[in-house]
Amino acid sequence: SLSRFVFGNNSLQLPSEKSMLKVRTLKGQELFHAAGSIEFDDKGFLYLSTGDNSAHSGNEYALIDERQGRIAFDAQRSSANSMDLRGKILRIKPLADGSYLCPKGNLYANEDVILPPATEQEPGDPAFLKKIKGTLNAVSVTGVKPEKTTSIATQQLKIDSDSISTTDPVYSSYGRPEIFVMGVRNPFRISYDNKSQTLFWGDVGPDAGVFDSLRGPEGYDEINAARTAGFYGWPYFIGPNLAYRDFDFKTNKPGAYFNPLHPVNNSPHNTGSVSLPPARPSLIWYTY
């Protein structure tokens, strides 16, 4: 839960609490990755990191177990789910009445959207459901460079989008307007640099110590950077966009490697868009 309070007389006025936003999670002893770092930028936007809320015991590679009863082992339901707030970095502007603005330029926001406080968000209200189903911001696909670039921005925004047709279903994909960064595992600490207008975060990778030909790459920890909204790969890619394989846990057989230019979320636990934006590589990555 993300709340705002009045601070007065050198103390936090607890009765003044206004609950702005709630991220619904699964509860359980083995469910990890809560993240929970917050930062403001010089425009008054607040960034909130959330983890993938998953269990990883006995699964040191991509968390894509789609079997019934194994939802806690499928990060496609959270990190790769465009209609879920877990496994993300959200960007909002808090408003005085407890509501908040989702700014144009978020991953699924092509215009400013104001959402009511958490206490007034009715999941069954058609008007509310319409507001939280934003359309993809095309900059996240095309990788258009800002007017001023830095080495960080150049690396982060250099996306080979030449092979992505304008008729690709990714352009009609949808998601929550609060999402700035999608596809993260456990972004436990974030930082915003106002001079370069860049968001930085650390992300802890899985525990795999070696490459596995049936599953994919070894685990990497990451440092990431974003000047524009984007998808950062988990649970399909890690580090420099190294791809995992679409492993079938029912048959114990590996499928094809995921394609970072065309990520697809076919999990039965996914409640969002099937087509996802091209994955962005990490700024820095290092092995377990």
mmCIF file of N, CA and C in Angstrom, residues 117-181:
data_model
loop_
_atom_site.group_PDB
_atom_site.id
_atom_site.type_symbol
_atom_site.label_atom_id
_atom_site.label_comp_id
_atom_site.label_asym_id
_atom_site.label_seq_id
_atom_site.Cartn_x
_atom_site.Cartn_y
_atom_site.Cartn_z
ATOM 1 N N PRO A 117 -8.257 7.495 -5.494
ATOM 2 C CA PRO A 117 -7.514 6.827 -4.413
ATOM 3 C C PRO A 117 -7.868 5.347 -4.328
ATOM 4 N N ALA A 118 -6.983 4.576 -3.701
ATOM 5 C CA ALA A 118 -7.185 3.126 -3.605
ATOM 6 C C ALA A 118 -8.520 2.775 -2.979
ATOM 7 N N THR A 119 -8.950 3.570 -2.005
ATOM 8 C CA THR A 119 -10.206 3.282 -1.313
ATOM 9 C C THR A 119 -11.423 3.471 -2.218
ATOM 10 N N GLU A 120 -11.230 4.151 -3.358
ATOM 11 C CA GLU A 120 -12.345 4.408 -4.268
ATOM 12 C C GLU A 120 -12.205 3.646 -5.586
ATOM 13 N N GLN A 121 -11.190 2.793 -5.672
ATOM 14 C CA GLN A 121 -11.004 2.017 -6.896
ATOM 15 C C GLN A 121 -11.880 0.774 -6.842
ATOM 16 N N GLU A 122 -12.918 0.768 -7.657
ATOM 17 C CA GLU A 122 -13.867 -0.346 -7.681
ATOM 18 C C GLU A 122 -13.549 -1.270 -8.852
ATOM 19 N N PRO A 123 -13.006 -2.477 -8.580
ATOM 20 C CA PRO A 123 -12.612 -3.392 -9.664
ATOM 21 C C PRO A 123 -13.742 -3.732 -10.636
ATOM 22 N N GLY A 124 -14.985 -3.661 -10.170
ATOM 23 C CA GLY A 124 -16.100 -4.001 -11.047
ATOM 24 C C GLY A 124 -16.712 -2.818 -11.758
ATOM 25 N N ASP A 125 -16.190 -1.620 -11.548
ATOM 26 C CA ASP A 125 -16.740 -0.407 -12.147
ATOM 27 C C ASP A 125 -16.239 -0.284 -13.591
ATOM 28 N N PRO A 126 -17.135 -0.304 -14.575
ATOM 29 C CA PRO A 126 -16.711 -0.229 -15.986
ATOM 30 C C PRO A 126 -15.872 1.012 -16.293
ATOM 31 N N ALA A 127 -16.211 2.146 -15.681
ATOM 32 C CA ALA A 127 -15.459 3.381 -15.938
ATOM 33 C C ALA A 127 -14.029 3.255 -15.425
ATOM 34 N N PHE A 128 -13.875 2.647 -14.248
ATOM 35 C CA PHE A 128 -12.532 2.453 -13.696
ATOM 36 C C PHE A 128 -11.742 1.465 -14.540
ATOM 37 N N LEU A 129 -12.373 0.359 -14.949
ATOM 38 C CA LEU A 129 -11.692 -0.639 -15.768
ATOM 39 C C LEU A 129 -11.236 -0.049 -17.093
ATOM 40 N N LYS A 130 -12.026 0.863 -17.643
ATOM 41 C CA LYS A 130 -11.644 1.517 -18.894
ATOM 42 C C LYS A 130 -10.417 2.399 -18.691
ATOM 43 N N LYS A 131 -10.361 3.080 -17.547
ATOM 44 C CA LYS A 131 -9.239 3.976 -17.268
ATOM 45 C C LYS A 131 -7.933 3.229 -17.068
ATOM 46 N N ILE A 132 -7.994 2.028 -16.480
ATOM 47 C CA ILE A 132 -6.740 1.315 -16.178
ATOM 48 C C ILE A 132 -6.287 0.405 -17.320
ATOM 49 N N LYS A 133 -6.981 0.462 -18.447
ATOM 50 C CA LYS A 133 -6.574 -0.325 -19.618
ATOM 51 C C LYS A 133 -6.037 0.636 -20.665
ATOM 52 N N GLY A 134 -4.802 1.084 -20.439
ATOM 53 C CA GLY A 134 -4.196 2.040 -21.351
ATOM 54 C C GLY A 134 -3.603 1.361 -22.577
ATOM 55 N N THR A 135 -3.359 2.144 -23.630
ATOM 56 C CA THR A 135 -2.759 1.619 -24.850
ATOM 57 C C THR A 135 -1.263 1.880 -24.852
ATOM 58 N N LEU A 136 -0.532 1.057 -25.584
ATOM 59 C CA LEU A 136 0.924 1.116 -25.595
ATOM 60 C C LEU A 136 1.434 2.463 -26.092
ATOM 61 N N ASN A 137 2.410 2.996 -25.395
ATOM 62 C CA ASN A 137 3.129 4.184 -25.829
ATOM 63 C C ASN A 137 4.169 3.732 -26.861
ATOM 64 N N ALA A 138 4.015 4.136 -28.110
ATOM 65 C CA ALA A 138 4.820 3.587 -29.203
ATOM 66 C C ALA A 138 6.307 3.883 -29.072
ATOM 67 N N VAL A 139 6.696 4.900 -28.304
ATOM 68 C CA VAL A 139 8.114 5.214 -28.132
ATOM 69 C C VAL A 139 8.847 4.026 -27.517
ATOM 70 N N SER A 140 8.156 3.264 -26.688
ATOM 71 C CA SER A 140 8.787 2.109 -26.049
ATOM 72 C C SER A 140 9.113 1.011 -27.043
ATOM 73 N N VAL A 141 8.484 1.048 -28.214
ATOM 74 C CA VAL A 141 8.761 0.069 -29.254
ATOM 75 C C VAL A 141 9.783 0.606 -30.246
ATOM 76 N N THR A 142 9.599 1.856 -30.679
ATOM 77 C CA THR A 142 10.464 2.403 -31.725
ATOM 78 C C THR A 142 11.821 2.827 -31.210
ATOM 79 N N GLY A 143 11.914 3.106 -29.902
ATOM 80 C CA GLY A 143 13.200 3.518 -29.357
ATOM 81 C C GLY A 143 13.640 4.864 -29.865
ATOM 82 N N VAL A 144 12.699 5.808 -30.042
ATOM 83 C CA VAL A 144 13.053 7.148 -30.505
ATOM 84 C C VAL A 144 13.967 7.808 -29.491
ATOM 85 N N LYS A 145 15.061 8.383 -29.961
ATOM 86 C CA LYS A 145 16.019 8.997 -29.061
ATOM 87 C C LYS A 145 15.552 10.383 -28.644
ATOM 88 N N PRO A 146 15.805 10.765 -27.389
ATOM 89 C CA PRO A 146 15.491 12.119 -26.957
ATOM 90 C C PRO A 146 16.435 13.109 -27.628
ATOM 91 N N GLU A 147 16.126 14.415 -27.500
ATOM 92 C CA GLU A 147 16.936 15.436 -28.163
ATOM 93 C C GLU A 147 18.390 15.382 -27.716
ATOM 94 N N LYS A 148 18.613 15.233 -26.433
ATOM 95 C CA LYS A 148 19.964 15.140 -25.902
ATOM 96 C C LYS A 148 20.219 13.716 -25.460
ATOM 97 N N THR A 149 21.290 13.124 -25.963
ATOM 98 C CA THR A 149 21.589 11.748 -25.608
ATOM 99 C C THR A 149 22.880 11.671 -24.821
ATOM 100 N N THR A 150 22.972 10.639 -24.014
ATOM 101 C CA THR A 150 24.205 10.344 -23.302
ATOM 102 C C THR A 150 24.582 8.924 -23.651
ATOM 103 N N SER A 151 25.737 8.476 -23.209
ATOM 104 C CA SER A 151 26.126 7.097 -23.488
ATOM 105 C C SER A 151 25.117 6.125 -22.895
ATOM 106 N N ILE A 152 24.559 6.492 -21.737
ATOM 107 C CA ILE A 152 23.546 5.638 -21.111
ATOM 108 C C ILE A 152 22.305 5.568 -21.983
ATOM 109 N N ALA A 153 21.837 6.748 -22.407
ATOM 110 C CA ALA A 153 20.619 6.778 -23.210
ATOM 111 C C ALA A 153 20.819 6.059 -24.535
ATOM 112 N N THR A 154 21.982 6.239 -25.148
ATOM 113 C CA THR A 154 22.241 5.598 -26.429
ATOM 114 C C THR A 154 22.185 4.087 -26.294
ATOM 115 N N GLN A 155 22.801 3.559 -25.240
ATOM 116 C CA GLN A 155 22.801 2.113 -25.052
ATOM 117 C C GLN A 155 21.407 1.617 -24.727
ATOM 118 N N GLN A 156 20.696 2.360 -23.883
ATOM 119 C CA GLN A 156 19.396 1.907 -23.413
ATOM 120 C C GLN A 156 18.319 2.029 -24.482
ATOM 121 N N LEU A 157 18.446 3.013 -25.373
ATOM 122 C CA LEU A 157 17.398 3.251 -26.354
ATOM 123 C C LEU A 157 17.697 2.669 -27.727
ATOM 124 N N LYS A 158 18.881 2.080 -27.887
ATOM 125 C CA LYS A 158 19.241 1.540 -29.182
ATOM 126 C C LYS A 158 18.552 0.200 -29.380
ATOM 127 N N ILE A 159 17.387 0.229 -29.977
ATOM 128 C CA ILE A 159 16.588 -0.974 -30.183
ATOM 129 C C ILE A 159 16.468 -1.224 -31.678
ATOM 130 N N ASP A 160 16.742 -2.432 -32.095
ATOM 131 C CA ASP A 160 16.634 -2.790 -33.500
ATOM 132 C C ASP A 160 15.166 -3.047 -33.820
ATOM 133 N N SER A 161 14.458 -1.969 -34.165
ATOM 134 C CA SER A 161 13.024 -2.093 -34.413
ATOM 135 C C SER A 161 12.707 -2.145 -35.904
ATOM 136 N N ASP A 162 13.742 -2.223 -36.756
ATOM 137 C CA ASP A 162 13.501 -2.227 -38.193
ATOM 138 C C ASP A 162 12.630 -3.396 -38.626
ATOM 139 N N SER A 163 12.747 -4.522 -37.911
ATOM 140 C CA SER A 163 12.007 -5.715 -38.318
ATOM 141 C C SER A 163 10.613 -5.780 -37.704
ATOM 142 N N ILE A 164 10.239 -4.773 -36.949
ATOM 143 C CA ILE A 164 8.916 -4.764 -36.317
ATOM 144 C C ILE A 164 7.946 -3.994 -37.202
ATOM 145 N N SER A 165 7.052 -4.707 -37.846
ATOM 146 C CA SER A 165 6.083 -4.094 -38.745
ATOM 147 C C SER A 165 5.095 -3.242 -37.969
ATOM 148 N N THR A 166 4.587 -2.200 -38.618
ATOM 149 C CA THR A 166 3.592 -1.345 -37.969
ATOM 150 C C THR A 166 2.279 -2.090 -37.762
ATOM 151 N N THR A 167 2.132 -3.253 -38.399
ATOM 152 C CA THR A 167 0.920 -4.069 -38.189
ATOM 153 C C THR A 167 1.119 -5.101 -37.081
ATOM 154 N N ASP A 168 2.306 -5.097 -36.447
ATOM 155 C CA ASP A 168 2.583 -6.045 -35.368
ATOM 156 C C ASP A 168 1.576 -5.843 -34.240
ATOM 157 N N PRO A 169 1.039 -6.941 -33.666
ATOM 158 C CA PRO A 169 0.039 -6.805 -32.593
ATOM 159 C C PRO A 169 0.542 -6.062 -31.362
ATOM 160 N N VAL A 170 1.863 -5.912 -31.209
ATOM 161 C CA VAL A 170 2.373 -5.187 -30.051
ATOM 162 C C VAL A 170 1.850 -3.758 -30.030
ATOM 163 N N TYR A 171 1.610 -3.171 -31.201
ATOM 164 C CA TYR A 171 1.164 -1.782 -31.256
ATOM 165 C C TYR A 171 -0.260 -1.603 -30.732
ATOM 166 N N SER A 172 -1.024 -2.687 -30.675
ATOM 167 C CA SER A 172 -2.388 -2.602 -30.136
ATOM 168 C C SER A 172 -2.463 -3.202 -28.738
ATOM 169 N N SER A 173 -1.312 -3.459 -28.125
ATOM 170 C CA SER A 173 -1.317 -4.055 -26.788
ATOM 171 C C SER A 173 -1.729 -3.023 -25.752
ATOM 172 N N TYR A 174 -2.036 -3.486 -24.549
ATOM 173 C CA TYR A 174 -2.625 -2.629 -23.524
ATOM 174 C C TYR A 174 -2.037 -2.961 -22.156
ATOM 175 N N GLY A 175 -2.240 -2.056 -21.185
ATOM 176 C CA GLY A 175 -1.741 -2.304 -19.839
ATOM 177 C C GLY A 175 -2.072 -1.171 -18.889
ATOM 178 N N ARG A 176 -1.677 -1.335 -17.657
ATOM 179 C CA ARG A 176 -1.959 -0.343 -16.613
ATOM 180 C C ARG A 176 -1.182 0.946 -16.872
ATOM 181 N N PRO A 177 -1.843 2.108 -16.757
ATOM 182 C CA PRO A 177 -1.174 3.380 -17.055
ATOM 183 C C PRO A 177 -0.139 3.795 -16.014
ATOM 184 N N GLU A 178 -0.101 3.112 -14.848
ATOM 185 C CA GLU A 178 0.898 3.442 -13.835
ATOM 186 C C GLU A 178 2.299 2.930 -14.200
ATOM 187 N N ILE A 179 2.382 1.990 -15.137
ATOM 188 C CA ILE A 179 3.646 1.288 -15.398
ATOM 189 C C ILE A 179 4.623 2.158 -16.181
ATOM 190 N N PHE A 180 5.817 2.349 -15.620
ATOM 191 C CA PHE A 180 6.910 3.001 -16.340
ATOM 192 C C PHE A 180 7.896 1.945 -16.830
ATOM 193 N N VAL A 181 8.318 1.064 -15.945
ATOM 194 C CA VAL A 181 9.224 -0.034 -16.284
ATOM 195 C C VAL A 181 8.527 -1.351 -15.985
#
